Structure formats: C-alpha cells, structure tokens
Amino acid sequence: MLKRLIAKLTHFESNYPQEKAYLHLDKPYYAAGEDIWFSAYLVNSSDHAPSPLSKVLYVELINPQDSIFQRVVLNMQEGKGAGDFTLPEDIPEGLYQLRAYTSWMQNFPETYFFHQNIQVWNSRESDLVPAANFSFKRAGKGDSVTVQLEFVNHKAEAAGQLPVSYVVKQAGKKSGPRKLTTNAAGKTKTTFFLPDGNARQLAQLELSLGQGKDKAPVVKSMLVPLPTNKLDVQFFPEGGALISGFWNNIGFKAIDAQGLGQDVQGAIYDQAGTKVTDFTSLKFGMGRLGFLPEKGKQYEARIKAANGTETVYPLPPAQDKGVVMTVDNSKPELVRVKCYTVGYADGAGKPSGLHVVAQSRGAVFFGASSATGRDVFQVDIPREKFPTGISQITLFNQAGEPLSERLLFVNQNQQLQISLTSDKPTYKPREKVTLQLQVKDAAGNPVAGNFSLGVTDAHSVSPNPYAANMVSYLQLSSDLQGYIENPGYYFSSTQPEVLQALDNLMLTQGWRRFVWKEILQDKYPALTFPLEQGLSVSGVVTRYSKKPEPHAMVTVFDAKNIKNVMMGKADLEGRFSVPLPPLTDSSKVVVQTRDQKDKTQLLVNLESFVPAQVFPKVPYAPAPVSLSDPQWAYLRMNREQQKVDQSMGKGIMLGQVTIRGRRDLDANKSLADQNTLHSPHEVSYSVKTDKFPPGMSIMKSLMRRVPSLSEVNGEYVLRGVSSLNIGAEAGSGLSNEPLFMIDGITSDVNGVESLTEVDIERIDVLMPGAPSAIYGTAGVNGVISVILKRGASKSVTSNARLEGIALYKGPRYQTTREFYMPRYDKPSEVYTPDWRTTIFWNPTVKTDAQGKATLTFFAADAKTTYRAVVEGFTAKGQLGQATASMQVK
C-alpha cells in the first residue's frame, strides 16, 4: 500500500508538473508617470530550479476594479526575464495588483499565479490625498454607514474649508449629490444608507473636490468596505477532525470583511453554557487552543468585539471514533508524529493498518507503516530528511484512504549567503558608487547564479519590513491557499513566538498543491493549455463553405522583412500552430495559407488571446488611509522630479483634470481604416479624389496622379519589382494587375470603375515589394485600396475577406528597455536636478564562478540613505535575498 501511494504521487508529479513565478520589483509603491521595473523568475515547484517547461510569461497590471489595465509578455530564458510597465499620467489612484503566469499554469487554479498588491498615486491629477474611516450600524435591511474623511496636500498640510460633494453608487444607481465642507483640520464626516444585496460589495463613494473658481473639481472614488465587525472565524482540529474522549489541538483564524486577520479573544462553551477553556489569538488573527470534547456534547466559541457585542461560532461536531494525529515540530533532531485510534473499544471499523507518508512539493521523502491495529502508532522522522519549506504529513488506513493530514514548516537554513559591499562608507551627491556582490552557498562555497538588484532612496521608499521576498514567497506563500499577511515575519527570527505563529499558520492555512483523494481516484486536472516554448500563431483554415481545409500550408512572415518567415502545416481539422518569427517593434505579422494545389481560396480564422480570469484579492475594498512619513517624502520628491521632467520636455505636469472616458482610437476611422491590413506609413501614394475630372473613369483619373500606374494589354499595372514574385510574363495567362479593395473588401477593377469621385474619400496605392508584402501573394503586384466616404453605400459582390490572408494581432514579447542612469563623471554645461527615488536597477546580474559581480552607478542629489536589495537563484534552485545600505552626505 505504501508503494502504491508513492507511485500515485510520482505519477502526478511526472505528468502534471507545476511552475511558480516570482517578480522582484524596484519599489513597493509608485506614482503616475513612473515606470514599474521588475525582474521575473520562473521555477519548478518541486525544487525551485529554473523551469525548462515554459519560456513565455504573461505579466499583467490589474486595476482596483479587477480589470486588466496593462499586459506585457516576457521571453524567459533559463528561468529569467525582465520587463516594465510605464504608468500613464492619467492613471487613477488606487491599490493595483501585479499578476504573473504561464500558459501551462492556467491548467491549475488561479491561486497558483503570482500576485502582488502595489499602491499607485497620481499627484499629477490632484494635490489632495484623502483618508477615510468607515463605521457601520445595522438599520433595517441594510447598513447605516458613517464615513469620516480627511484631506491633506502633498506637503502634509490640512485642506481646510474644502468644498466636497459626493454621490453613492450601487447596482448601477446613484444617489443625489450632497455637499460638505472640511473644517480647519481638513476633516468632515457624513452618513448614508446602503441596502443589503449582491451589489453591496461593489458600492462606491464618489467625491468631487472643489479647487477654486478657475479649476475643475477633482473626482476621487473609493469602494465602500463591508462592515469590519463581521468577522469570519474558522476552527481547524489538528489532523482534520474533532474526536470526543481525547485531547484535541485546534487551530483557529479570524478575518475581517477585507480578508485580513483580526486578533480576537474568547472562550469555548458546551451546550449547557459551561465554559470549557479560554483562547486568544497570537498573531494575524491566528492561534490555537486545546480541550477534551465529551461524547454527545456540542461546543461553540463566543467572541467579544471591541464594542462589547458577542458573536457565537459553532465548532465542528465531535466524532465518537476516529484517528487523532499530532505532530511535534519542536525537537532539534527529529519530527515526532503520533497517531491515536480512539473510540474503537469493540474493534468495529478500527483500522487494521496505518501508513504515514511525508512529502514536500510532490516529492516523497519518508514513509512508514504499521501492519497491526495499534492504539498508538509513533513515528520519528529525522529532521535532516526534510527539505526547506512546507511538508505535508498524511496518515492512511490499510485501504489507502487518507484519515488525517498536517502541514509543518522546516527551515534547514540552506539559503545562499549573499553580501553587498560598497567601496566607500559614505558618498557625496552625484559621486560614483561601486558595489561588490559576493554569493556563496550554505556551505560557504562560491556559486554562480542569476540575480536582480535595486537601489532606492530609503528616506522616501520604505517597504513593509515583513513584506514577501523571493525566499518567503517560494518557500512559504506559494504553497499555501489564501492570502499570507506579512510573510517575512515568519523568517524574521527563531524566537519561540515566531515559531509558534508559523506553526499556527500551518494549522490553519490549507495546502494547495493537490488533494490525495483525487489522486488516488485518478482524478487529474484537464490539460487544456499548452506548454509554451515560444509565442505562436494558432487558428483554423477553412474553405468558404466553412469546412476545414486539411493539411493546408501556413506561412507566417514579417511584412517589414519578408525573409523573416516561419512555415507550418494544418492538421486534418484545419488547425495549425506556427511559431512567431523574431519580431521588432515595427514588425507586422501576416499569416498566409494555401491548399495542396497551391490555391489561396481559403479563410484564415486566428485564435484570439484570452487572458486568465481575474478574481478579487485580499484586501477587499481597502479604504484610503493616512500616509506614512516616507510616503509623504516620496510624493514630495515625485513632485520635484515631475518639475524636472517638465523642464526637460519629458512630460507635462497637469493641473486638476477629470477623466470622463478614454478615447476610442478607432471611433473616427473609416471602415477601411479599421479593416485593412496596411497602415498609413506603408502607403506609397494617397490620392484625394476631389480634383478628379467629373465623369472620367476612376482608374484613368488615378493614372494621372500615380506615375507608376499604367495600362498594359488592357490591364492596369503598377510598375515595380515585387520582392515576392517577379510578376507574370506576357502570354503566361497570369495577371499582372494589383489587388483591388473597396473599404477593406477584395474587389476587381470593374468594382472600382463602378464608383464615382463623389463616393470616394481617397485611394491608397501600395507599390509592389515591401509596401504590399503585408497582403502576401495577393498583393504581389501591388495594392489599390479605395476608401469610401462615410455614408457612401456600394454593393461589393466579392468575398468580404481577403483570400487566405490574416493579420496577427496577438501577444508579442516586450522589447527590454534599459534603466536610465545619468553619468556624472564628466562635466556638463547644463545642470538638471536629480530627485529620482529608484537610483539603480539591474534585473540581470550574473555572478561568475567565484560568486562575484561588480556594479556601478552614480548617486542622485538627495543627502539620504540608500537601500540596496538583491534577490536571485542558482541553476540548482538555491535561493537568496539580502539588503545593504549606504550613506549620501
């Protein structure tokens, strides 16, 4: 049985390998107009070595309304990549989320993706920073909501006598506007009613802040949180079940409506109202308690809130018989597992055999069996067998059915030893800084690896000291269900309280890698998303009858460089997937198909990229809070840098602007401009028809304006050598005529001649060769594209789509940008202030065989402390993170 269990898990790990993504960011928060720089890591879940499975990583910036705001695609090599997001100057403020995943990761729950919350401010939109405190009181079928508002500017000065109006939005409706005015301290408050309902969690408070007679009001919106006094408290018996007649250890966790832990204290009572024991949470709303449930009794927890109200939470009902498993992780040399069979006095249903399996990230490292039905089965697992990270210990009966499970965390202290040393203890503004990076393994041997390094102004950029880093995320957070608050806390020390808090987390937070019952029943996830070793173009080739065209030849090429081409072949169902050729920023990718007889009378239906669904993440609907001193300093320095950028022509610092909507870039385009493949800069001649002689044929008139257009043997020909084909020889039976289109629809010369000059807005002419290459062989002799005036209506009897041609508009790799670093080693006649908060960023630092790397940059103007953060891994999956500081005086 033990071998069978291990074989099942081995099969799962071999056939359903999983990946983890991690992003190292230059800062924890940003402002409009800035860049979010990040280094991406992609590893195997099992050993955290660079993943060879996927080479494409999708990174998305998600706005507070859980919509994808921006997306980039990274080319991952040896598990590493780098990218950035440029935040537009009109980006709305709020708590955004970064998400990273591969195509393969979409075969598993979205919780396996990397997520990180980041705050974005927009001082270009407004100089006012709001803070809000909500309180709630039940009133009929809803809540009476009181909100206390406070407004200050970026100098931390109170915005007194500020006129404020607001509306409340819920379920597509909004209240009438109400007016307020702040007092001298910049504060005001109001009360409104919100009814219960499905739209309650999406209720918004929209504020309109007056800025004087000549300035438009500033509009700021915030989600109204759910009542925070409604705690969700759950209890988790160690091993999974509460068994009467035996001492039980029980973990518990209390979270508020935002999904964040709330410390609580209370007591356990039996059904007669007799107190059994008291309990108090230790950290982040988590704790543990113990008691001996009596047979036939029900138990409940009573918790008192700060306002004195008491809430009752029922405990799971106690079973009369079962198996209790306890795990003692406190001993230095071993982990002790004890299994007790309880309540089987008559022997009926008692397990005749027990099996203990210990595994971490899918790799089994220990197994033990008891062939007889003992009442107590003790297993001592040597601590040296445990890898660093979370392990799962599962107890099975003789039939291989899981009876009990327990998670535990073991730290073998195998992290990389990383040191960052500066060449001087202090620096002057704009002085050159040299850093020496030294990396060694746990045994002290130098190692080569891939790392990323960021240097920020510590006075204005102050991350949460317990925020996630590469080590805490990959070894802890990525293997647990749900949101982990302050994961760095669990790595902060080896004090008893920290170790106890970590074990409480193991008791209460669920394992997310797999469920034993599903594996034992051969229930595996459906693999509907492929492993991507590169970006590709996928789709279906059909005939005009919509029947698939089997074995159609597919050519994918760059219209800007037609030698840059990839070939493929469709299957029996007409489906194809062809790798994208190497692209540049200006590349335009064309897909062309032919049947087995080299004909192009086909249709190409390209698959559209569909991003993974976005789910709300903790914290839910966070209210704006007062800023910390470093955050105030950050916004002030951001304002100063904005002025510098404005003086250098890098941007314009806007006043108060109300964003009412985003311009639809296609709204004013003609039908042809929306549907044709070519762009304006690819047009050789663009001819207006308002000067055409009335009554003269369109083609004759066009010949007067386009020198390269002539009539040969009754055909209109564009003189030019095609780079795809030399053209048809006289008497060959092939046409030399260009491709004719009317409003993006293929036509012929007769269709064009049926038009009059008053119908036509303009005529675009693309000469044979590079300009017309985007239309493939259909455009080998050039293209004459007629764009009708808006409202003009002409019947076009030809096919409404280009034969065998499609333009790929799917994902493409982001072109890596280099982080700008000014050099101050040479004198300059122009002095430009330097108030950057990210001083240095290098996402691709490699140490040599001696574990060393040297990095240089120049200090900025502020006299402050710099904080350097380095993270990275080796080819064997060894992880490391370190910080260092230096002074600028």
PDB file of C-alpha atoms in Angstrom, residues 332-428:
ATOM      1  CA  PRO A 332      16.047  19.733  17.232  1.00  0.00           C
ATOM      2  CA  GLU A 333      16.880  16.313  15.713  1.00  0.00           C
ATOM      3  CA  LEU A 334      13.524  14.894  14.663  1.00  0.00           C
ATOM      4  CA  VAL A 335       9.853  15.497  13.983  1.00  0.00           C
ATOM      5  CA  ARG A 336       7.610  13.246  16.075  1.00  0.00           C
ATOM      6  CA  VAL A 337       4.318  12.042  14.643  1.00  0.00           C
ATOM      7  CA  LYS A 338       1.845  10.280  16.952  1.00  0.00           C
ATOM      8  CA  CYS A 339      -1.309   8.568  15.750  1.00  0.00           C
ATOM      9  CA  TYR A 340      -4.036   7.512  18.216  1.00  0.00           C
ATOM     10  CA  THR A 341      -7.013   5.327  17.346  1.00  0.00           C
ATOM     11  CA  VAL A 342      -9.830   6.469  19.631  1.00  0.00           C
ATOM     12  CA  GLY A 343     -13.306   5.061  20.326  1.00  0.00           C
ATOM     13  CA  TYR A 344     -12.863   1.544  18.908  1.00  0.00           C
ATOM     14  CA  ALA A 345     -13.483  -0.376  22.116  1.00  0.00           C
ATOM     15  CA  ASP A 346     -15.494  -3.023  20.261  1.00  0.00           C
ATOM     16  CA  GLY A 347     -12.976  -3.160  17.414  1.00  0.00           C
ATOM     17  CA  ALA A 348     -15.631  -2.478  14.784  1.00  0.00           C
ATOM     18  CA  GLY A 349     -14.233  -0.360  11.945  1.00  0.00           C
ATOM     19  CA  LYS A 350     -10.848   0.023  13.590  1.00  0.00           C
ATOM     20  CA  PRO A 351      -8.039   0.466  11.046  1.00  0.00           C
ATOM     21  CA  SER A 352      -6.046  -2.743  10.722  1.00  0.00           C
ATOM     22  CA  GLY A 353      -3.042  -0.926   9.367  1.00  0.00           C
ATOM     23  CA  LEU A 354      -1.720   2.626   9.185  1.00  0.00           C
ATOM     24  CA  HIS A 355       0.665   4.305   6.732  1.00  0.00           C
ATOM     25  CA  VAL A 356       2.422   7.647   7.175  1.00  0.00           C
ATOM     26  CA  VAL A 357       3.678   9.485   4.101  1.00  0.00           C
ATOM     27  CA  ALA A 358       5.727  12.683   4.317  1.00  0.00           C
ATOM     28  CA  GLN A 359       6.238  14.708   1.145  1.00  0.00           C
ATOM     29  CA  SER A 360       7.203  18.207   0.140  1.00  0.00           C
ATOM     30  CA  ARG A 361       6.148  19.816  -3.133  1.00  0.00           C
ATOM     31  CA  GLY A 362       5.235  16.408  -4.546  1.00  0.00           C
ATOM     32  CA  ALA A 363       8.460  14.588  -3.631  1.00  0.00           C
ATOM     33  CA  VAL A 364       8.069  11.822  -1.019  1.00  0.00           C
ATOM     34  CA  PHE A 365      10.987  11.716   1.410  1.00  0.00           C
ATOM     35  CA  PHE A 366       9.660   9.424   4.146  1.00  0.00           C
ATOM     36  CA  GLY A 367       7.188   6.617   4.593  1.00  0.00           C
ATOM     37  CA  ALA A 368       6.345   4.256   7.459  1.00  0.00           C
ATOM     38  CA  SER A 369       3.731   1.567   8.072  1.00  0.00           C
ATOM     39  CA  SER A 370       2.112  -0.217  10.980  1.00  0.00           C
ATOM     40  CA  ALA A 371       0.695  -3.548   9.847  1.00  0.00           C
ATOM     41  CA  THR A 372      -1.233  -4.134  13.060  1.00  0.00           C
ATOM     42  CA  GLY A 373      -4.129  -2.180  14.504  1.00  0.00           C
ATOM     43  CA  ARG A 374      -2.296  -0.465  17.341  1.00  0.00           C
ATOM     44  CA  ASP A 375      -3.965   2.124  19.548  1.00  0.00           C
ATOM     45  CA  VAL A 376      -0.820   4.298  19.367  1.00  0.00           C
ATOM     46  CA  PHE A 377       1.486   4.496  16.356  1.00  0.00           C
ATOM     47  CA  GLN A 378       4.547   6.724  16.800  1.00  0.00           C
ATOM     48  CA  VAL A 379       6.893   7.721  14.003  1.00  0.00           C
ATOM     49  CA  ASP A 380      10.083   9.741  14.465  1.00  0.00           C
ATOM     50  CA  ILE A 381      11.236  11.350  11.209  1.00  0.00           C
ATOM     51  CA  PRO A 382      14.863  12.572  11.211  1.00  0.00           C
ATOM     52  CA  ARG A 383      14.843  16.330  10.671  1.00  0.00           C
ATOM     53  CA  GLU A 384      17.656  16.032   8.147  1.00  0.00           C
ATOM     54  CA  LYS A 385      15.256  14.287   5.738  1.00  0.00           C
ATOM     55  CA  PHE A 386      13.024  17.343   5.460  1.00  0.00           C
ATOM     56  CA  PRO A 387      13.742  19.857   2.685  1.00  0.00           C
ATOM     57  CA  THR A 388      13.401  23.535   3.486  1.00  0.00           C
ATOM     58  CA  GLY A 389       9.808  24.649   3.163  1.00  0.00           C
ATOM     59  CA  ILE A 390       6.365  23.191   3.767  1.00  0.00           C
ATOM     60  CA  SER A 391       5.939  19.454   4.165  1.00  0.00           C
ATOM     61  CA  GLN A 392       2.686  17.534   4.253  1.00  0.00           C
ATOM     62  CA  ILE A 393       2.316  14.501   6.521  1.00  0.00           C
ATOM     63  CA  THR A 394      -0.654  12.294   5.662  1.00  0.00           C
ATOM     64  CA  LEU A 395      -1.985   9.271   7.537  1.00  0.00           C
ATOM     65  CA  PHE A 396      -3.685   6.479   5.522  1.00  0.00           C
ATOM     66  CA  ASN A 397      -5.548   3.355   6.582  1.00  0.00           C
ATOM     67  CA  GLN A 398      -4.969  -0.157   5.243  1.00  0.00           C
ATOM     68  CA  ALA A 399      -7.104   0.600   2.150  1.00  0.00           C
ATOM     69  CA  GLY A 400      -5.111   3.697   1.230  1.00  0.00           C
ATOM     70  CA  GLU A 401      -7.807   6.138   2.361  1.00  0.00           C
ATOM     71  CA  PRO A 402      -6.476   9.372   3.890  1.00  0.00           C
ATOM     72  CA  LEU A 403      -7.501   9.714   7.536  1.00  0.00           C
ATOM     73  CA  SER A 404      -5.568  12.744   8.731  1.00  0.00           C
ATOM     74  CA  GLU A 405      -3.233  15.442   7.427  1.00  0.00           C
ATOM     75  CA  ARG A 406      -0.920  18.005   8.921  1.00  0.00           C
ATOM     76  CA  LEU A 407       1.361  20.666   7.443  1.00  0.00           C
ATOM     77  CA  LEU A 408       4.611  21.775   9.010  1.00  0.00           C
ATOM     78  CA  PHE A 409       7.437  24.094   8.044  1.00  0.00           C
ATOM     79  CA  VAL A 410      11.090  23.134   8.381  1.00  0.00           C
ATOM     80  CA  ASN A 411      13.928  25.569   7.728  1.00  0.00           C
ATOM     81  CA  GLN A 412      17.217  23.820   7.017  1.00  0.00           C
ATOM     82  CA  ASN A 413      18.992  27.201   6.653  1.00  0.00           C
ATOM     83  CA  GLN A 414      20.158  26.365   3.134  1.00  0.00           C
ATOM     84  CA  GLN A 415      19.755  29.848   1.735  1.00  0.00           C
ATOM     85  CA  LEU A 416      22.508  31.471  -0.267  1.00  0.00           C
ATOM     86  CA  GLN A 417      24.911  33.637   1.683  1.00  0.00           C
ATOM     87  CA  ILE A 418      24.805  36.997  -0.098  1.00  0.00           C
ATOM     88  CA  SER A 419      26.821  40.083   0.760  1.00  0.00           C
ATOM     89  CA  LEU A 420      26.788  43.538  -0.842  1.00  0.00           C
ATOM     90  CA  THR A 421      29.795  45.715  -0.070  1.00  0.00           C
ATOM     91  CA  SER A 422      30.254  49.324  -1.161  1.00  0.00           C
ATOM     92  CA  ASP A 423      33.699  50.718  -1.943  1.00  0.00           C
ATOM     93  CA  LYS A 424      33.199  53.629   0.480  1.00  0.00           C
ATOM     94  CA  PRO A 425      31.251  54.115   3.732  1.00  0.00           C
ATOM     95  CA  THR A 426      29.760  57.446   2.567  1.00  0.00           C
ATOM     96  CA  TYR A 427      29.332  59.275  -0.719  1.00  0.00           C
ATOM     97  CA  LYS A 428      28.714  62.767  -1.926  1.00  0.00           C
TER      98      LYS A 428
END
